[in-house]
PDB file of C-alpha atoms and ligand atoms in Angstrom:
ATOM      1  CA  MET I   1     161.178 -64.631 169.466  1.00  0.00           C
ATOM      2  CA  ALA I   2     159.107 -62.162 167.149  1.00  0.00           C
ATOM      3  CA  ILE I   3     155.749 -63.686 166.766  1.00  0.00           C
ATOM      4  CA  THR I   4     153.995 -60.419 165.477  1.00  0.00           C
ATOM      5  CA  ASN I   5     154.316 -56.326 165.208  1.00  0.00           C
ATOM      6  CA  GLN I   6     151.330 -56.341 167.323  1.00  0.00           C
ATOM      7  CA  ILE I   7     152.095 -58.317 170.699  1.00  0.00           C
ATOM      8  CA  PRO I   8     154.723 -56.032 172.905  1.00  0.00           C
ATOM      9  CA  PRO I   9     158.081 -57.914 172.883  1.00  0.00           C
ATOM     10  CA  GLN I  10     157.747 -59.061 176.638  1.00  0.00           C
ATOM     11  CA  GLU I  11     154.626 -60.743 175.928  1.00  0.00           C
ATOM     12  CA  ARG I  12     155.749 -62.448 173.014  1.00  0.00           C
ATOM     13  CA  LYS I  13     155.254 -66.323 174.011  1.00  0.00           C
ATOM     14  CA  GLY I  14     154.604 -69.480 172.208  1.00  0.00           C
ATOM     15  CA  PHE I  15     154.503 -70.772 168.725  1.00  0.00           C
ATOM     16  CA  PHE I  16     152.429 -70.570 165.913  1.00  0.00           C
ATOM     17  CA  ILE I  17     152.657 -73.317 163.615  1.00  0.00           C
ATOM     18  CA  VAL I  18     150.677 -73.208 160.212  1.00  0.00           C
ATOM     19  CA  PHE I  19     149.700 -76.649 158.342  1.00  0.00           C
ATOM     20  CA  GLU I  20     149.094 -75.451 154.534  1.00  0.00           C
ATOM     21  CA  GLY I  21     148.762 -77.431 151.326  1.00  0.00           C
ATOM     22  CA  ILE I  22     146.126 -78.518 148.668  1.00  0.00           C
ATOM     23  CA  ASP I  23     143.019 -80.294 149.419  1.00  0.00           C
ATOM     24  CA  GLY I  24     143.719 -84.082 150.085  1.00  0.00           C
ATOM     25  CA  CYS I  25     147.076 -83.424 151.388  1.00  0.00           C
ATOM     26  CA  GLY I  26     147.143 -84.823 154.630  1.00  0.00           C
ATOM     27  CA  LYS I  27     147.556 -81.693 156.364  1.00  0.00           C
ATOM     28  CA  SER I  28     144.633 -82.166 158.565  1.00  0.00           C
ATOM     29  CA  THR I  29     145.495 -85.418 159.759  1.00  0.00           C
ATOM     30  CA  GLN I  30     148.962 -84.154 160.423  1.00  0.00           C
ATOM     31  CA  ALA I  31     147.711 -81.526 162.485  1.00  0.00           C
ATOM     32  CA  THR I  32     145.370 -82.892 164.822  1.00  0.00           C
ATOM     33  CA  LYS I  33     148.610 -85.905 165.438  1.00  0.00           C
ATOM     34  CA  LEU I  34     150.514 -83.478 166.471  1.00  0.00           C
ATOM     35  CA  PHE I  35     148.123 -81.264 168.498  1.00  0.00           C
ATOM     36  CA  GLN I  36     147.355 -84.983 170.425  1.00  0.00           C
ATOM     37  CA  PHE I  37     151.692 -85.554 170.656  1.00  0.00           C
ATOM     38  CA  LEU I  38     151.934 -81.990 172.727  1.00  0.00           C
ATOM     39  CA  GLU I  39     148.582 -82.399 174.648  1.00  0.00           C
ATOM     40  CA  ASP I  40     149.769 -86.339 175.875  1.00  0.00           C
ATOM     41  CA  ARG I  41     153.182 -84.572 176.690  1.00  0.00           C
ATOM     42  CA  GLY I  42     151.604 -81.884 179.078  1.00  0.00           C
ATOM     43  CA  ILE I  43     152.413 -79.236 176.432  1.00  0.00           C
ATOM     44  CA  LYS I  44     150.374 -76.199 176.125  1.00  0.00           C
ATOM     45  CA  ALA I  45     148.801 -76.324 172.474  1.00  0.00           C
ATOM     46  CA  ALA I  46     145.958 -75.708 170.649  1.00  0.00           C
ATOM     47  CA  LEU I  47     144.454 -76.491 167.460  1.00  0.00           C
ATOM     48  CA  THR I  48     142.694 -74.200 165.115  1.00  0.00           C
ATOM     49  CA  ARG I  49     141.854 -73.935 161.333  1.00  0.00           C
ATOM     50  CA  GLU I  50     140.268 -71.527 158.873  1.00  0.00           C
ATOM     51  CA  PRO I  51     137.860 -71.142 157.688  1.00  0.00           C
ATOM     52  CA  GLY I  52     135.172 -71.616 160.977  1.00  0.00           C
ATOM     53  CA  SER I  53     137.663 -71.967 163.737  1.00  0.00           C
ATOM     54  CA  TYR I  54     136.328 -75.232 165.853  1.00  0.00           C
ATOM     55  CA  GLY I  55     133.321 -74.641 168.215  1.00  0.00           C
ATOM     56  CA  ASP I  56     133.439 -70.643 167.564  1.00  0.00           C
ATOM     57  CA  GLU I  57     129.922 -69.314 166.532  1.00  0.00           C
ATOM     58  CA  PHE I  58     130.728 -66.684 164.500  1.00  0.00           C
ATOM     59  CA  CYS I  59     133.617 -68.619 162.590  1.00  0.00           C
ATOM     60  CA  SER I  60     131.170 -71.410 161.995  1.00  0.00           C
ATOM     61  CA  ALA I  61     128.543 -68.725 161.072  1.00  0.00           C
ATOM     62  CA  ILE I  62     131.110 -67.913 158.315  1.00  0.00           C
ATOM     63  CA  ARG I  63     132.290 -71.220 157.300  1.00  0.00           C
ATOM     64  CA  SER I  64     128.200 -71.755 156.638  1.00  0.00           C
ATOM     65  CA  LEU I  65     128.019 -68.373 154.539  1.00  0.00           C
ATOM     66  CA  ILE I  66     131.155 -69.554 152.222  1.00  0.00           C
ATOM     67  CA  LYS I  67     129.503 -72.979 152.022  1.00  0.00           C
ATOM     68  CA  HIS I  68     126.851 -70.715 149.933  1.00  0.00           C
ATOM     69  CA  PHE I  69     128.665 -68.685 147.857  1.00  0.00           C
ATOM     70  CA  GLN I  70     130.461 -70.365 144.891  1.00  0.00           C
ATOM     71  CA  ASP I  71     131.774 -66.770 144.143  1.00  0.00           C
ATOM     72  CA  ASP I  72     135.696 -65.521 143.993  1.00  0.00           C
ATOM     73  CA  ILE I  73     135.139 -62.112 145.034  1.00  0.00           C
ATOM     74  CA  ASN I  74     132.270 -62.641 148.038  1.00  0.00           C
ATOM     75  CA  THR I  75     134.405 -65.707 149.367  1.00  0.00           C
ATOM     76  CA  LEU I  76     137.758 -63.776 149.183  1.00  0.00           C
ATOM     77  CA  PHE I  77     136.232 -60.930 151.468  1.00  0.00           C
ATOM     78  CA  LEU I  78     134.456 -63.727 153.890  1.00  0.00           C
ATOM     79  CA  PHE I  79     137.797 -65.654 154.394  1.00  0.00           C
ATOM     80  CA  LEU I  80     139.451 -62.435 155.431  1.00  0.00           C
ATOM     81  CA  ALA I  81     136.281 -61.485 157.977  1.00  0.00           C
ATOM     82  CA  ASP I  82     136.912 -65.139 159.256  1.00  0.00           C
ATOM     83  CA  ARG I  83     140.685 -64.091 159.426  1.00  0.00           C
ATOM     84  CA  ASP I  84     140.355 -60.975 161.485  1.00  0.00           C
ATOM     85  CA  TYR I  85     137.900 -62.675 164.163  1.00  0.00           C
ATOM     86  CA  HIS I  86     139.609 -65.808 163.972  1.00  0.00           C
ATOM     87  CA  THR I  87     143.028 -63.952 164.666  1.00  0.00           C
ATOM     88  CA  LYS I  88     142.325 -61.068 166.971  1.00  0.00           C
ATOM     89  CA  ASN I  89     140.006 -63.376 169.378  1.00  0.00           C
ATOM     90  CA  ILE I  90     141.562 -66.675 169.251  1.00  0.00           C
ATOM     91  CA  ILE I  91     145.158 -67.246 167.928  1.00  0.00           C
ATOM     92  CA  LEU I  92     146.838 -64.179 169.472  1.00  0.00           C
ATOM     93  CA  PRO I  93     144.880 -64.530 173.015  1.00  0.00           C
ATOM     94  CA  LEU I  94     146.622 -68.071 172.852  1.00  0.00           C
ATOM     95  CA  LEU I  95     150.075 -67.105 171.920  1.00  0.00           C
ATOM     96  CA  VAL I  96     150.297 -64.392 174.766  1.00  0.00           C
ATOM     97  CA  ASP I  97     149.148 -67.572 177.215  1.00  0.00           C
ATOM     98  CA  ASN I  98     152.044 -69.601 175.688  1.00  0.00           C
ATOM     99  CA  ASN I  99     150.393 -72.049 173.692  1.00  0.00           C
ATOM    100  CA  ILE I 100     151.826 -73.580 170.878  1.00  0.00           C
ATOM    101  CA  VAL I 101     148.964 -72.988 168.413  1.00  0.00           C
ATOM    102  CA  LEU I 102     148.634 -74.977 165.394  1.00  0.00           C
ATOM    103  CA  SER I 103     146.077 -73.597 162.538  1.00  0.00           C
ATOM    104  CA  ASP I 104     144.829 -75.849 159.754  1.00  0.00           C
ATOM    105  CA  ARG I 105     145.574 -72.937 157.359  1.00  0.00           C
ATOM    106  CA  TYR I 106     146.075 -69.387 157.536  1.00  0.00           C
ATOM    107  CA  TYR I 107     146.679 -66.739 154.562  1.00  0.00           C
ATOM    108  CA  HIS I 108     148.634 -68.788 152.476  1.00  0.00           C
ATOM    109  CA  SER I 109     145.574 -70.360 151.502  1.00  0.00           C
ATOM    110  CA  THR I 110     143.392 -67.254 150.304  1.00  0.00           C
ATOM    111  CA  LEU I 111     147.392 -66.329 148.670  1.00  0.00           C
ATOM    112  CA  ILE I 112     146.642 -69.114 146.710  1.00  0.00           C
ATOM    113  CA  TYR I 113     143.150 -70.209 146.127  1.00  0.00           C
ATOM    114  CA  GLN I 114     141.301 -67.028 146.013  1.00  0.00           C
ATOM    115  CA  LEU I 115     144.575 -65.064 143.995  1.00  0.00           C
ATOM    116  CA  ASP I 116     145.120 -68.289 141.564  1.00  0.00           C
ATOM    117  CA  ASN I 117     141.337 -68.172 140.774  1.00  0.00           C
ATOM    118  CA  LEU I 118     141.052 -64.190 140.520  1.00  0.00           C
ATOM    119  CA  ILE I 119     144.139 -64.308 137.873  1.00  0.00           C
ATOM    120  CA  GLU I 120     142.476 -66.643 135.693  1.00  0.00           C
ATOM    121  CA  LEU I 121     139.628 -64.680 135.872  1.00  0.00           C
ATOM    122  CA  ILE I 122     141.580 -61.477 134.978  1.00  0.00           C
ATOM    123  CA  GLN I 123     143.180 -63.430 132.131  1.00  0.00           C
ATOM    124  CA  SER I 124     140.603 -65.109 130.613  1.00  0.00           C
ATOM    125  CA  SER I 125     139.384 -61.370 129.841  1.00  0.00           C
ATOM    126  CA  ASN I 126     139.924 -60.207 126.361  1.00  0.00           C
ATOM    127  CA  CYS I 127     142.776 -57.215 126.884  1.00  0.00           C
ATOM    128  CA  SER I 128     146.296 -59.431 128.115  1.00  0.00           C
ATOM    129  CA  SER I 129     148.314 -56.640 128.529  1.00  0.00           C
ATOM    130  CA  LYS I 130     145.455 -54.904 130.702  1.00  0.00           C
ATOM    131  CA  ALA I 131     145.302 -58.264 132.384  1.00  0.00           C
ATOM    132  CA  VAL I 132     149.193 -58.394 133.179  1.00  0.00           C
ATOM    133  CA  LEU I 133     148.960 -54.982 134.763  1.00  0.00           C
ATOM    134  CA  GLU I 134     146.010 -55.805 136.773  1.00  0.00           C
ATOM    135  CA  GLN I 135     147.323 -59.191 137.995  1.00  0.00           C
ATOM    136  CA  HIS I 136     149.991 -57.238 139.470  1.00  0.00           C
ATOM    137  CA  GLY I 137     147.731 -54.571 141.147  1.00  0.00           C
ATOM    138  CA  ILE I 138     145.596 -57.155 142.446  1.00  0.00           C
ATOM    139  CA  TYR I 139     148.583 -59.533 144.084  1.00  0.00           C
ATOM    140  CA  ASN I 140     149.554 -56.780 145.763  1.00  0.00           C
ATOM    141  CA  MET I 141     146.139 -55.793 146.872  1.00  0.00           C
ATOM    142  CA  VAL I 142     145.096 -59.243 148.247  1.00  0.00           C
ATOM    143  CA  THR I 143     148.335 -59.864 150.159  1.00  0.00           C
ATOM    144  CA  GLN I 144     148.031 -56.280 151.992  1.00  0.00           C
ATOM    145  CA  LEU I 145     144.420 -57.006 152.620  1.00  0.00           C
ATOM    146  CA  ASN I 146     145.620 -60.463 154.281  1.00  0.00           C
ATOM    147  CA  MET I 147     148.222 -58.920 156.343  1.00  0.00           C
ATOM    148  CA  VAL I 148     145.498 -56.549 157.605  1.00  0.00           C
ATOM    149  CA  ALA I 149     143.135 -59.292 158.484  1.00  0.00           C
ATOM    150  CA  SER I 150     145.714 -61.725 159.618  1.00  0.00           C
ATOM    151  CA  HIS I 151     147.318 -58.427 162.224  1.00  0.00           C
ATOM    152  CA  TRP I 152     150.656 -58.791 160.304  1.00  0.00           C
ATOM    153  CA  LEU I 153     150.915 -61.770 162.034  1.00  0.00           C
ATOM    154  CA  TYR I 154     152.971 -64.464 160.667  1.00  0.00           C
ATOM    155  CA  PRO I 155     153.585 -68.271 161.787  1.00  0.00           C
ATOM    156  CA  ASP I 156     156.791 -69.429 162.834  1.00  0.00           C
ATOM    157  CA  LEU I 157     156.601 -72.419 161.090  1.00  0.00           C
ATOM    158  CA  VAL I 158     154.698 -73.054 157.805  1.00  0.00           C
ATOM    159  CA  ILE I 159     153.907 -77.223 157.029  1.00  0.00           C
ATOM    160  CA  ILE I 160     153.312 -77.975 154.071  1.00  0.00           C
ATOM    161  CA  PRO I 161     152.618 -81.416 152.544  1.00  0.00           C
ATOM    162  CA  THR I 162     152.646 -82.015 148.758  1.00  0.00           C
ATOM    163  CA  ILE I 163     151.583 -84.684 146.603  1.00  0.00           C
ATOM    164  CA  SER I 164     152.861 -85.540 142.968  1.00  0.00           C
ATOM    165  CA  ASN I 165     151.145 -88.795 142.314  1.00  0.00           C
ATOM    166  CA  MET I 166     147.661 -86.987 141.058  1.00  0.00           C
ATOM    167  CA  ASP I 167     145.994 -90.756 141.330  1.00  0.00           C
ATOM    168  CA  VAL I 168     146.797 -90.973 145.023  1.00  0.00           C
ATOM    169  CA  LEU I 169     145.166 -87.556 145.040  1.00  0.00           C
ATOM    170  CA  LYS I 170     141.963 -88.413 143.472  1.00  0.00           C
ATOM    171  CA  GLN I 171     141.332 -91.706 145.984  1.00  0.00           C
ATOM    172  CA  ARG I 172     142.230 -89.274 148.813  1.00  0.00           C
ATOM    173  CA  ILE I 173     139.422 -86.627 148.182  1.00  0.00           C
ATOM    174  CA  THR I 174     137.166 -89.654 147.137  1.00  0.00           C
ATOM    175  CA  LYS I 175     137.181 -91.125 150.396  1.00  0.00           C
ATOM    176  CA  GLN I 176     137.119 -87.972 152.357  1.00  0.00           C
ATOM    177  CA  GLN I 177     134.041 -86.585 150.438  1.00  0.00           C
ATOM    178  CA  SER I 178     132.191 -89.633 152.107  1.00  0.00           C
ATOM    179  CA  GLU I 179     133.626 -88.890 155.472  1.00  0.00           C
ATOM    180  CA  LYS I 180     133.898 -85.271 156.489  1.00  0.00           C
ATOM    181  CA  ASP I 181     131.871 -81.612 156.547  1.00  0.00           C
ATOM    182  CA  GLU I 182     133.643 -80.592 153.414  1.00  0.00           C
ATOM    183  CA  LEU I 183     133.741 -77.338 151.958  1.00  0.00           C
ATOM    184  CA  SER I 184     132.882 -77.103 148.388  1.00  0.00           C
ATOM    185  CA  ILE I 185     136.183 -78.945 147.641  1.00  0.00           C
ATOM    186  CA  GLN I 186     138.502 -78.577 145.172  1.00  0.00           C
ATOM    187  CA  LYS I 187     137.846 -81.489 142.255  1.00  0.00           C
ATOM    188  CA  ASN I 188     139.918 -80.123 139.261  1.00  0.00           C
ATOM    189  CA  TYR I 189     143.128 -81.884 139.935  1.00  0.00           C
ATOM    190  CA  ALA I 190     144.915 -80.150 137.440  1.00  0.00           C
ATOM    191  CA  LEU I 191     144.245 -76.884 139.462  1.00  0.00           C
ATOM    192  CA  LEU I 192     145.291 -78.362 142.104  1.00  0.00           C
ATOM    193  CA  ASP I 193     148.699 -79.079 140.856  1.00  0.00           C
ATOM    194  CA  LEU I 194     149.088 -75.733 139.601  1.00  0.00           C
ATOM    195  CA  TYR I 195     148.253 -74.912 143.619  1.00  0.00           C
ATOM    196  CA  GLN I 196     151.119 -76.918 144.537  1.00  0.00           C
ATOM    197  CA  THR I 197     153.480 -74.943 142.463  1.00  0.00           C
ATOM    198  CA  SER I 198     152.004 -71.584 143.745  1.00  0.00           C
ATOM    199  CA  TYR I 199     153.000 -72.861 147.239  1.00  0.00           C
ATOM    200  CA  HIS I 200     156.331 -73.587 146.603  1.00  0.00           C
ATOM    201  CA  ASN I 201     157.000 -70.121 145.098  1.00  0.00           C
ATOM    202  CA  LEU I 202     154.590 -68.570 148.011  1.00  0.00           C
ATOM    203  CA  PRO I 203     158.083 -68.282 150.575  1.00  0.00           C
ATOM    204  CA  LYS I 204     160.534 -66.251 148.524  1.00  0.00           C
ATOM    205  CA  TYR I 205     157.368 -63.802 147.875  1.00  0.00           C
ATOM    206  CA  LEU I 206     156.726 -63.322 151.028  1.00  0.00           C
ATOM    207  CA  LYS I 207     160.010 -62.927 152.568  1.00  0.00           C
ATOM    208  CA  GLU I 208     160.843 -60.595 149.715  1.00  0.00           C
ATOM    209  CA  LYS I 209     157.618 -58.085 150.549  1.00  0.00           C
ATOM    210  CA  GLY I 210     158.694 -58.636 154.226  1.00  0.00           C
ATOM    211  CA  TYR I 211     155.910 -60.068 155.347  1.00  0.00           C
ATOM    212  CA  GLU I 212     157.363 -63.288 156.965  1.00  0.00           C
ATOM    213  CA  PRO I 213     160.588 -61.978 158.407  1.00  0.00           C
ATOM    214  CA  ASN I 214     161.227 -64.930 160.645  1.00  0.00           C
ATOM    215  CA  THR I 215     159.225 -67.831 159.522  1.00  0.00           C
ATOM    216  CA  GLU I 216     160.733 -71.447 158.180  1.00  0.00           C
ATOM    217  CA  TYR I 217     159.031 -73.606 155.491  1.00  0.00           C
ATOM    218  CA  LEU I 218     158.771 -77.245 155.659  1.00  0.00           C
ATOM    219  CA  PHE I 219     157.968 -78.951 152.488  1.00  0.00           C
ATOM    220  CA  VAL I 220     157.005 -82.430 153.456  1.00  0.00           C
ATOM    221  CA  ASP I 221     156.302 -85.453 150.795  1.00  0.00           C
ATOM    222  CA  GLY I 222     152.406 -86.394 151.769  1.00  0.00           C
ATOM    223  CA  GLU I 223     152.560 -89.554 150.069  1.00  0.00           C
ATOM    224  CA  LEU I 224     154.635 -90.771 152.947  1.00  0.00           C
ATOM    225  CA  HIS I 225     152.826 -93.096 155.488  1.00  0.00           C
ATOM    226  CA  GLU I 226     151.241 -90.993 158.048  1.00  0.00           C
ATOM    227  CA  ASP I 227     153.371 -92.000 161.160  1.00  0.00           C
ATOM    228  CA  GLU I 228     156.773 -91.789 159.003  1.00  0.00           C
ATOM    229  CA  LEU I 229     155.228 -88.100 157.749  1.00  0.00           C
ATOM    230  CA  PHE I 230     154.502 -87.445 161.324  1.00  0.00           C
ATOM    231  CA  GLN I 231     158.673 -88.253 162.615  1.00  0.00           C
ATOM    232  CA  LYS I 232     159.452 -85.636 159.931  1.00  0.00           C
ATOM    233  CA  ILE I 233     157.014 -83.408 161.107  1.00  0.00           C
ATOM    234  CA  TRP I 234     158.489 -83.911 164.562  1.00  0.00           C
ATOM    235  CA  ALA I 235     161.764 -83.457 164.266  1.00  0.00           C
ATOM    236  CA  THR I 236     161.599 -79.853 162.972  1.00  0.00           C
ATOM    237  CA  VAL I 237     158.885 -78.786 165.639  1.00  0.00           C
ATOM    238  CA  ARG I 238     161.002 -80.141 168.233  1.00  0.00           C
ATOM    239  CA  ASN I 239     163.824 -78.714 167.136  1.00  0.00           C
ATOM    240  CA  MET I 240     162.054 -75.351 167.245  1.00  0.00           C
ATOM    241  CA  ILE I 241     160.001 -75.477 170.496  1.00  0.00           C
ATOM    242  CA  SER I 242     162.633 -77.644 172.710  1.00  0.00           C
ATOM    243  CA  LYS I 243     164.386 -75.035 174.663  1.00  0.00           C
ATOM    244  CA  THR I 244     161.321 -73.195 175.396  1.00  0.00           C
ATOM    245  CA  VAL I 245     159.557 -75.717 175.861  1.00  0.00           C
ATOM    246  CA  ASP I 246     162.317 -76.809 178.694  1.00  0.00           C
ATOM    247  CA  GLU I 247     162.778 -73.552 179.692  1.00  0.00           C
ATOM    248  CA  GLN I 248     159.176 -73.422 180.828  1.00  0.00           C
ATOM    249  CA  VAL I 249     159.057 -76.691 182.511  1.00  0.00           C
ATOM    250  CA  GLY I 250     162.187 -76.023 184.212  1.00  0.00           C
ATOM    251  CA  ARG I 251     163.898 -79.555 182.804  1.00  0.00           C
ATOM    252  CA  PRO I 252     164.214 -80.959 179.248  1.00  0.00           C
ATOM    253  CA  THR I 253     161.150 -82.578 178.422  1.00  0.00           C
ATOM    254  CA  LEU I 254     161.119 -83.658 175.005  1.00  0.00           C
TER     255      LEU I 254
HETATM  256  P1  TYD Y 301     137.673 -77.583 154.545  1.00  0.00           P
HETATM  257  O1  TYD Y 301     136.612 -78.962 154.393  1.00  0.00           O
HETATM  258  O2  TYD Y 301     138.172 -76.928 155.749  1.00  0.00           O
HETATM  259  O3  TYD Y 301     139.115 -78.901 154.005  1.00  0.00           O
HETATM  260  P2  TYD Y 301     140.517 -78.719 153.937  1.00  0.00           P
HETATM  261  O4  TYD Y 301     140.966 -77.229 154.825  1.00  0.00           O
HETATM  262  O5  TYD Y 301     140.840 -80.057 154.763  1.00  0.00           O
HETATM  263  O6  TYD Y 301     140.836 -79.013 152.949  1.00  0.00           O
HETATM  264  O7  TYD Y 301     138.204 -76.869 153.004  1.00  0.00           O
HETATM  265  C1  TYD Y 301     138.519 -76.148 152.934  1.00  0.00           C
HETATM  266  C2  TYD Y 301     138.408 -74.872 151.756  1.00  0.00           C
HETATM  267  O8  TYD Y 301     138.479 -73.541 151.944  1.00  0.00           O
HETATM  268  C3  TYD Y 301     139.675 -76.135 150.972  1.00  0.00           C
HETATM  269  O9  TYD Y 301     139.190 -76.223 149.418  1.00  0.00           O
HETATM  270  C4  TYD Y 301     140.798 -74.444 150.674  1.00  0.00           C
HETATM  271  C5  TYD Y 301     139.431 -73.188 150.460  1.00  0.00           C
HETATM  272  N1  TYD Y 301     140.207 -72.069 151.288  1.00  0.00           N
HETATM  273  C6  TYD Y 301     140.156 -70.924 150.558  1.00  0.00           C
HETATM  274  O10 TYD Y 301     140.189 -71.061 148.972  1.00  0.00           O
HETATM  275  N2  TYD Y 301     140.738 -69.653 151.359  1.00  0.00           N
HETATM  276  C7  TYD Y 301     140.976 -69.548 152.275  1.00  0.00           C
HETATM  277  O11 TYD Y 301     141.636 -68.592 152.635  1.00  0.00           O
HETATM  278  C8  TYD Y 301     140.942 -70.545 152.808  1.00  0.00           C
HETATM  279  C9  TYD Y 301     141.385 -70.492 154.785  1.00  0.00           C
HETATM  280  C10 TYD Y 301     140.396 -71.944 152.565  1.00  0.00           C
END
């Protein structure tokens, strides 16, 4: 299985699964559920996130810095610095060591959040034809920077819960704000809806550019009950990992 151009073929093991989506879509709950489910079955798995991988000092410092900057240019580079460190020091070693690595957000978030914000910045300037040109330049540039920061590591699977009812989203985000140590949570619901459309367009764009030759996408209804949603996610993940896990254990496990 091809995981990355950077890992020699004989060392390409493990699976890399990314959970993506707009704030409040339920991806963190599902990532945690899947991690626990795998661990309970004795399958080597690890749960990490961006920005600020759990328990890592450097990543935590970057997460705090991101909290202090609301500016799109500064945060773009902080997200990239976090990604480079996270990929090199946390994700790649775990993959080489045969883990199923679950990441709560990866480069897709930058391609949605920062790019949409930057494009809006350019479009709000006066010259529209220049804006169109710059928009294309910026899109390519930010995508390429992301690929450098992620060491050309592409996921095996990207899971994206989606929400069509903005009232459901508002209720969830209001509840989360009182419970979690959140970054600057995006509360512009019209913008979040736009981000969701961008998420739907992303797989085609990345495949055409050749950045994700072997990545599967699973869009799931984030309004389902969390257990029902998990069953749908598990059906896909099980299908993907069962052969490899059975081979490692030497008997059918899943
Ligand atoms: P966080 O508190 O980690 O919660 P969640 O991921 O569950 O939404 O918030 C992360 C915020 O950072 C979220 O609003 C998305 C944003 N973000 C970006 O804008 N760009 C990125 O590259 C990443 C990884 C996150």
